[in-house]
Amino acid sequence: MEKICVSGNTVSKWETDKGLSDIGIIEDLAKALGTSVAELLTGELCENDNLPANIKKNFYVY
């Protein structure tokens, strides 16, 4: 809650469908939750089927 500057009451309203978050904090909220904005908005896990994009590439200079 501190990461996105909202109160516990605000989060409780989101969790009980009694309120919605401000669209201006969506990116910060997604970051704080360790997810993407798309996953946050849809509620579905988005997986990247492009395997090379999922692999951390190392470059060596000799």
N, CA, C and O atoms as a printed pandas DataFrame, in Angstrom:
     atom_number atom_name residue_name chain_id  residue_number  x_coord  y_coord  z_coord
0              1         N          MET        A               1    0.823   -1.195    0.000
1              2        CA          MET        A               1    0.000    0.000    0.000
2              3         C          MET        A               1    0.864    1.253    0.000
3              4         O          MET        A               1    0.528    2.253   -0.635
4              5         N          GLU        A               2    1.989    1.187    0.725
5              6        CA          GLU        A               2    2.868    2.347    0.765
6              7         C          GLU        A               2    3.491    2.625   -0.604
7              8         O          GLU        A               2    3.726    3.780   -0.960
8              9         N          LYS        A               3    3.758    1.559   -1.371
9             10        CA          LYS        A               3    4.390    1.719   -2.678
10            11         C          LYS        A               3    3.518    2.507   -3.643
11            12         O          LYS        A               3    4.029    3.192   -4.528
12            13         N          ILE        A               4    2.213    2.414   -3.477
13            14        CA          ILE        A               4    1.314    3.107   -4.405
14            15         C          ILE        A               4    0.516    4.214   -3.718
15            16         O          ILE        A               4   -0.385    4.804   -4.313
16            17         N          CYS        A               5    0.858    4.487   -2.463
17            18        CA          CYS        A               5    0.266    5.596   -1.702
18            19         C          CYS        A               5   -1.262    5.522   -1.603
19            20         O          CYS        A               5   -1.957    6.494   -1.894
20            21         N          VAL        A               6   -1.772    4.362   -1.192
21            22        CA          VAL        A               6   -3.207    4.226   -0.943
22            23         C          VAL        A               6   -3.408    3.618    0.443
23            24         O          VAL        A               6   -2.515    2.957    0.973
24            25         N          SER        A               7   -4.564    3.841    1.015
25            26        CA          SER        A               7   -4.858    3.338    2.360
26            27         C          SER        A               7   -5.377    1.911    2.313
27            28         O          SER        A               7   -5.769    1.411    1.259
28            29         N          GLY        A               8   -5.374    1.273    3.455
29            30        CA          GLY        A               8   -5.928   -0.069    3.569
30            31         C          GLY        A               8   -7.414   -0.097    3.248
31            32         O          GLY        A               8   -7.920   -1.072    2.694
32            33         N          ASN        A               9   -8.109    0.980    3.599
33            34        CA          ASN        A               9   -9.542    1.066    3.279
34            35         C          ASN        A               9   -9.774    1.088    1.776
35            36         O          ASN        A               9  -10.731    0.496    1.277
36            37         N          THR        A              10   -8.896    1.773    1.063
37            38        CA          THR        A              10   -9.008    1.838   -0.395
38            39         C          THR        A              10   -8.821    0.462   -1.010
39            40         O          THR        A              10   -9.597    0.049   -1.872
40            41         N          VAL        A              11   -7.791   -0.246   -0.567
41            42        CA          VAL        A              11   -7.534   -1.594   -1.077
42            43         C          VAL        A              11   -8.706   -2.508   -0.748
43            44         O          VAL        A              11   -9.108   -3.324   -1.577
44            45         N          SER        A              12   -9.254   -2.379    0.447
45            46        CA          SER        A              12  -10.410   -3.192    0.840
46            47         C          SER        A              12  -11.604   -2.957   -0.093
47            48         O          SER        A              12  -12.320   -3.896   -0.439
48            49         N          LYS        A              13  -11.810   -1.717   -0.491
49            50        CA          LYS        A              13  -12.903   -1.410   -1.429
50            51         C          LYS        A              13  -12.673   -2.081   -2.777
51            52         O          LYS        A              13  -13.613   -2.572   -3.402
52            53         N          TRP        A              14  -11.399   -2.102   -3.228
53            54        CA          TRP        A              14  -11.086   -2.772   -4.487
54            55         C          TRP        A              14  -11.371   -4.260   -4.373
55            56         O          TRP        A              14  -11.946   -4.861   -5.280
56            57         N          GLU        A              15  -10.970   -4.847   -3.265
57            58        CA          GLU        A              15  -11.102   -6.294   -3.075
58            59         C          GLU        A              15  -12.559   -6.736   -2.951
59            60         O          GLU        A              15  -12.900   -7.864   -3.308
60            61         N          THR        A              16  -13.409   -5.856   -2.451
61            62        CA          THR        A              16  -14.817   -6.211   -2.259
62            63         C          THR        A              16  -15.729   -5.637   -3.346
63            64         O          THR        A              16  -16.952   -5.644   -3.209
64            65         N          ASP        A              17  -15.124   -5.142   -4.424
65            66        CA          ASP        A              17  -15.874   -4.560   -5.553
66            67         C          ASP        A              17  -16.762   -3.393   -5.151
67            68         O          ASP        A              17  -17.817   -3.177   -5.748
68            69         N          LYS        A              18  -16.339   -2.640   -4.142
69            70        CA          LYS        A              18  -17.085   -1.453   -3.728
70            71         C          LYS        A              18  -16.448   -0.171   -4.250
71            72         O          LYS        A              18  -16.922    0.930   -3.971
72            73         N          GLY        A              19  -15.374   -0.326   -5.007
73            74        CA          GLY        A              19  -14.695    0.829   -5.575
74            75         C          GLY        A              19  -13.666    0.373   -6.587
75            76         O          GLY        A              19  -13.287   -0.798   -6.616
76            77         N          LEU        A              20  -13.217    1.298   -7.413
77            78        CA          LEU        A              20  -12.219    1.015   -8.434
78            79         C          LEU        A              20  -11.008    1.907   -8.216
79            80         O          LEU        A              20  -11.120    3.005   -7.669
80            81         N          SER        A              21   -9.864    1.429   -8.644
81            82        CA          SER        A              21   -8.658    2.242   -8.516
82            83         C          SER        A              21   -8.666    3.375   -9.534
83            84         O          SER        A              21   -9.340    3.309  -10.562
84            85         N          ASP        A              22   -7.914    4.396   -9.226
85            86        CA          ASP        A              22   -7.717    5.516  -10.140
86            87         C          ASP        A              22   -6.856    5.029  -11.299
87            88         O          ASP        A              22   -5.808    4.425  -11.070
88            89         N          ILE        A              23   -7.265    5.272  -12.510
89            90        CA          ILE        A              23   -6.534    4.798  -13.693
90            91         C          ILE        A              23   -5.098    5.321  -13.708
91            92         O          ILE        A              23   -4.228    4.713  -14.330
92            93         N          GLY        A              24   -4.845    6.424  -13.039
93            94        CA          GLY        A              24   -3.514    7.012  -13.003
94            95         C          GLY        A              24   -2.486    6.200  -12.232
95            96         O          GLY        A              24   -1.285    6.430  -12.379
96            97         N          ILE        A              25   -2.938    5.248  -11.406
97            98        CA          ILE        A              25   -1.979    4.444  -10.633
98            99         C          ILE        A              25   -1.868    3.009  -11.133
99           100         O          ILE        A              25   -1.215    2.181  -10.498
100          101         N          ILE        A              26   -2.496    2.710  -12.256
101          102        CA          ILE        A              26   -2.511    1.333  -12.766
102          103         C          ILE        A              26   -1.097    0.793  -12.984
103          104         O          ILE        A              26   -0.798   -0.335  -12.592
104          105         N          GLU        A              27   -0.230    1.585  -13.604
105          106        CA          GLU        A              27    1.138    1.110  -13.856
106          107         C          GLU        A              27    1.883    0.855  -12.551
107          108         O          GLU        A              27    2.561   -0.163  -12.415
108          109         N          ASP        A              28    1.765    1.772  -11.590
109          110        CA          ASP        A              28    2.427    1.593  -10.294
110          111         C          ASP        A              28    1.857    0.387   -9.551
111          112         O          ASP        A              28    2.595   -0.352   -8.900
112          113         N          LEU        A              29    0.555    0.193   -9.648
113          114        CA          LEU        A              29   -0.090   -0.942   -9.009
114          115         C          LEU        A              29    0.394   -2.255   -9.607
115          116         O          LEU        A              29    0.684   -3.202   -8.875
116          117         N          ALA        A              30    0.483   -2.319  -10.922
117          118        CA          ALA        A              30    0.973   -3.525  -11.590
118          119         C          ALA        A              30    2.412   -3.824  -11.172
119          120         O          ALA        A              30    2.751   -4.974  -10.892
120          121         N          LYS        A              31    3.258   -2.792  -11.130
121          122        CA          LYS        A              31    4.653   -2.965  -10.697
122          123         C          LYS        A              31    4.719   -3.485   -9.268
123          124         O          LYS        A              31    5.478   -4.408   -8.973
124          125         N          ALA        A              32    3.929   -2.897   -8.388
125          126        CA          ALA        A              32    3.928   -3.298   -6.980
126          127         C          ALA        A              32    3.489   -4.754   -6.814
127          128         O          ALA        A              32    3.938   -5.446   -5.900
128          129         N          LEU        A              33    2.616   -5.207   -7.699
129          130        CA          LEU        A              33    2.124   -6.587   -7.638
130          131         C          LEU        A              33    2.971   -7.558   -8.449
131          132         O          LEU        A              33    2.745   -8.767   -8.416
132          133         N          GLY        A              34    3.947   -7.022   -9.177
133          134        CA          GLY        A              34    4.826   -7.874   -9.974
134          135         C          GLY        A              34    4.136   -8.496  -11.171
135          136         O          GLY        A              34    4.386   -9.652  -11.511
136          137         N          THR        A              35    3.276   -7.736  -11.803
137          138        CA          THR        A              35    2.517   -8.232  -12.953
138          139         C          THR        A              35    2.470   -7.145  -14.026
139          140         O          THR        A              35    2.964   -6.036  -13.821
140          141         N          SER        A              36    1.885   -7.469  -15.147
141          142        CA          SER        A              36    1.742   -6.476  -16.216
142          143         C          SER        A              36    0.390   -5.779  -16.089
143          144         O          SER        A              36   -0.515   -6.265  -15.412
144          145         N          VAL        A              37    0.274   -4.641  -16.748
145          146        CA          VAL        A              37   -0.999   -3.921  -16.753
146          147         C          VAL        A              37   -2.079   -4.782  -17.410
147          148         O          VAL        A              37   -3.215   -4.824  -16.937
148          149         N          ALA        A              38   -1.722   -5.470  -18.505
149          150        CA          ALA        A              38   -2.694   -6.327  -19.200
150          151         C          ALA        A              38   -3.216   -7.421  -18.285
151          152         O          ALA        A              38   -4.418   -7.684  -18.251
152          153         N          GLU        A              39   -2.317   -8.063  -17.542
153          154        CA          GLU        A              39   -2.744   -9.121  -16.620
154          155         C          GLU        A              39   -3.605   -8.549  -15.504
155          156         O          GLU        A              39   -4.580   -9.171  -15.085
156          157         N          LEU        A              40   -3.248   -7.375  -15.028
157          158        CA          LEU        A              40   -4.010   -6.738  -13.962
158          159         C          LEU        A              40   -5.430   -6.416  -14.415
159          160         O          LEU        A              40   -6.386   -6.630  -13.671
160          161         N          LEU        A              41   -5.565   -5.907  -15.625
161          162        CA          LEU        A              41   -6.884   -5.499  -16.119
162          163         C          LEU        A              41   -7.754   -6.677  -16.540
163          164         O          LEU        A              41   -8.973   -6.638  -16.379
164          165         N          THR        A              42   -7.128   -7.733  -17.084
165          166        CA          THR        A              42   -7.923   -8.861  -17.565
166          167         C          THR        A              42   -8.101   -9.950  -16.518
167          168         O          THR        A              42   -9.059  -10.722  -16.567
168          169         N          GLY        A              43   -7.168  -10.005  -15.569
169          170        CA          GLY        A              43   -7.226  -11.065  -14.564
170          171         C          GLY        A              43   -6.709  -12.386  -15.091
171          172         O          GLY        A              43   -6.834  -13.415  -14.427
172          173         N          GLU        A              44   -6.123  -12.368  -16.291
173          174        CA          GLU        A              44   -5.602  -13.589  -16.903
174          175         C          GLU        A              44   -4.096  -13.490  -17.052
175          176         O          GLU        A              44   -3.556  -12.429  -17.365
176          177         N          LEU        A              45   -3.419  -14.621  -16.822
177          178        CA          LEU        A              45   -1.978  -14.682  -16.978
178          179         C          LEU        A              45   -1.626  -14.624  -18.454
179          180         O          LEU        A              45   -2.132  -15.421  -19.244
180          181         N          CYS        A              46   -0.766  -13.693  -18.832
181          182        CA          CYS        A              46   -0.323  -13.565  -20.217
182          183         C          CYS        A              46    1.071  -14.167  -20.328
183          184         O          CYS        A              46    2.006  -13.701  -19.676
184          185         N          GLU        A              47    1.208  -15.184  -21.139
185          186        CA          GLU        A              47    2.509  -15.813  -21.333
186          187         C          GLU        A              47    3.045  -15.458  -22.702
187          188         O          GLU        A              47    2.305  -15.399  -23.683
188          189         N          ASN        A              48    4.331  -15.224  -22.751
189          190        CA          ASN        A              48    4.997  -14.898  -24.003
190          191         C          ASN        A              48    5.380  -16.205  -24.681
191          192         O          ASN        A              48    6.211  -16.948  -24.160
192          193         N          ASP        A              49    4.788  -16.497  -25.835
193          194        CA          ASP        A              49    5.082  -17.731  -26.568
194          195         C          ASP        A              49    6.389  -17.632  -27.355
195          196         O          ASP        A              49    6.862  -18.628  -27.903
196          197         N          ASN        A              50    6.962  -16.455  -27.411
197          198        CA          ASN        A              50    8.212  -16.238  -28.120
198          199         C          ASN        A              50    9.361  -16.598  -27.180
199          200         O          ASN        A              50    9.845  -15.749  -26.432
200          201         N          LEU        A              51    9.798  -17.865  -27.222
201          202        CA          LEU        A              51   10.799  -18.373  -26.299
202          203         C          LEU        A              51   12.083  -17.559  -26.266
203          204         O          LEU        A              51   12.577  -17.273  -25.175
204          205         N          PRO        A              52   12.651  -17.170  -27.409
205          206        CA          PRO        A              52   13.890  -16.388  -27.344
206          207         C          PRO        A              52   13.723  -15.085  -26.555
207          208         O          PRO        A              52   14.688  -14.599  -25.967
208          209         N          ALA        A              53   12.536  -14.523  -26.535
209          210        CA          ALA        A              53   12.309  -13.289  -25.794
210          211         C          ALA        A              53   12.311  -13.536  -24.294
211          212         O          ALA        A              53   12.496  -12.604  -23.512
212          213         N          ASN        A              54   12.107  -14.782  -23.886
213          214        CA          ASN        A              54   12.066  -15.106  -22.473
214          215         C          ASN        A              54   13.435  -15.454  -21.907
215          216         O          ASN        A              54   13.586  -15.587  -20.693
216          217         N          ILE        A              55   14.408  -15.599  -22.749
217          218        CA          ILE        A              55   15.735  -16.019  -22.319
218          219         C          ILE        A              55   16.636  -14.802  -22.197
219          220         O          ILE        A              55   16.760  -14.008  -23.129
220          221         N          LYS        A              56   17.260  -14.670  -21.037
221          222        CA          LYS        A              56   18.184  -13.562  -20.842
222          223         C          LYS        A              56   19.418  -13.812  -21.689
223          224         O          LYS        A              56   20.041  -14.870  -21.596
224          225         N          LYS        A              57   19.762  -12.859  -22.497
225          226        CA          LYS        A              57   20.892  -13.022  -23.402
226          227         C          LYS        A              57   22.140  -12.393  -22.798
227          228         O          LYS        A              57   22.096  -11.287  -22.259
228          229         N          ASN        A              58   23.236  -13.105  -22.894
229          230        CA          ASN        A              58   24.518  -12.610  -22.420
230          231         C          ASN        A              58   25.419  -12.351  -23.613
231          232         O          ASN        A              58   25.486  -13.159  -24.539
232          233         N          PHE        A              59   26.097  -11.241  -23.589
233          234        CA          PHE        A              59   27.013  -10.891  -24.649
234          235         C          PHE        A              59   28.408  -10.766  -24.049
235          236         O          PHE        A              59   28.595  -10.124  -23.015
236          237         N          TYR        A              60   29.363  -11.373  -24.693
237          238        CA          TYR        A              60   30.743  -11.336  -24.221
238          239         C          TYR        A              60   31.603  -10.626  -25.248
239          240         O          TYR        A              60   31.467  -10.854  -26.450
240          241         N          VAL        A              61   32.480   -9.775  -24.776
241          242        CA          VAL        A              61   33.417   -9.076  -25.650
242          243         C          VAL        A              61   34.807   -9.593  -25.301
243          244         O          VAL        A              61   35.229   -9.529  -24.147
244          245         N          TYR        A              62   35.520  -10.107  -26.310
245          246        CA          TYR        A              62   36.868  -10.661  -26.069
246          247         C          TYR        A              62   37.921   -9.675  -26.469
247          248         O          TYR        A              62   39.112   -9.959  -26.342
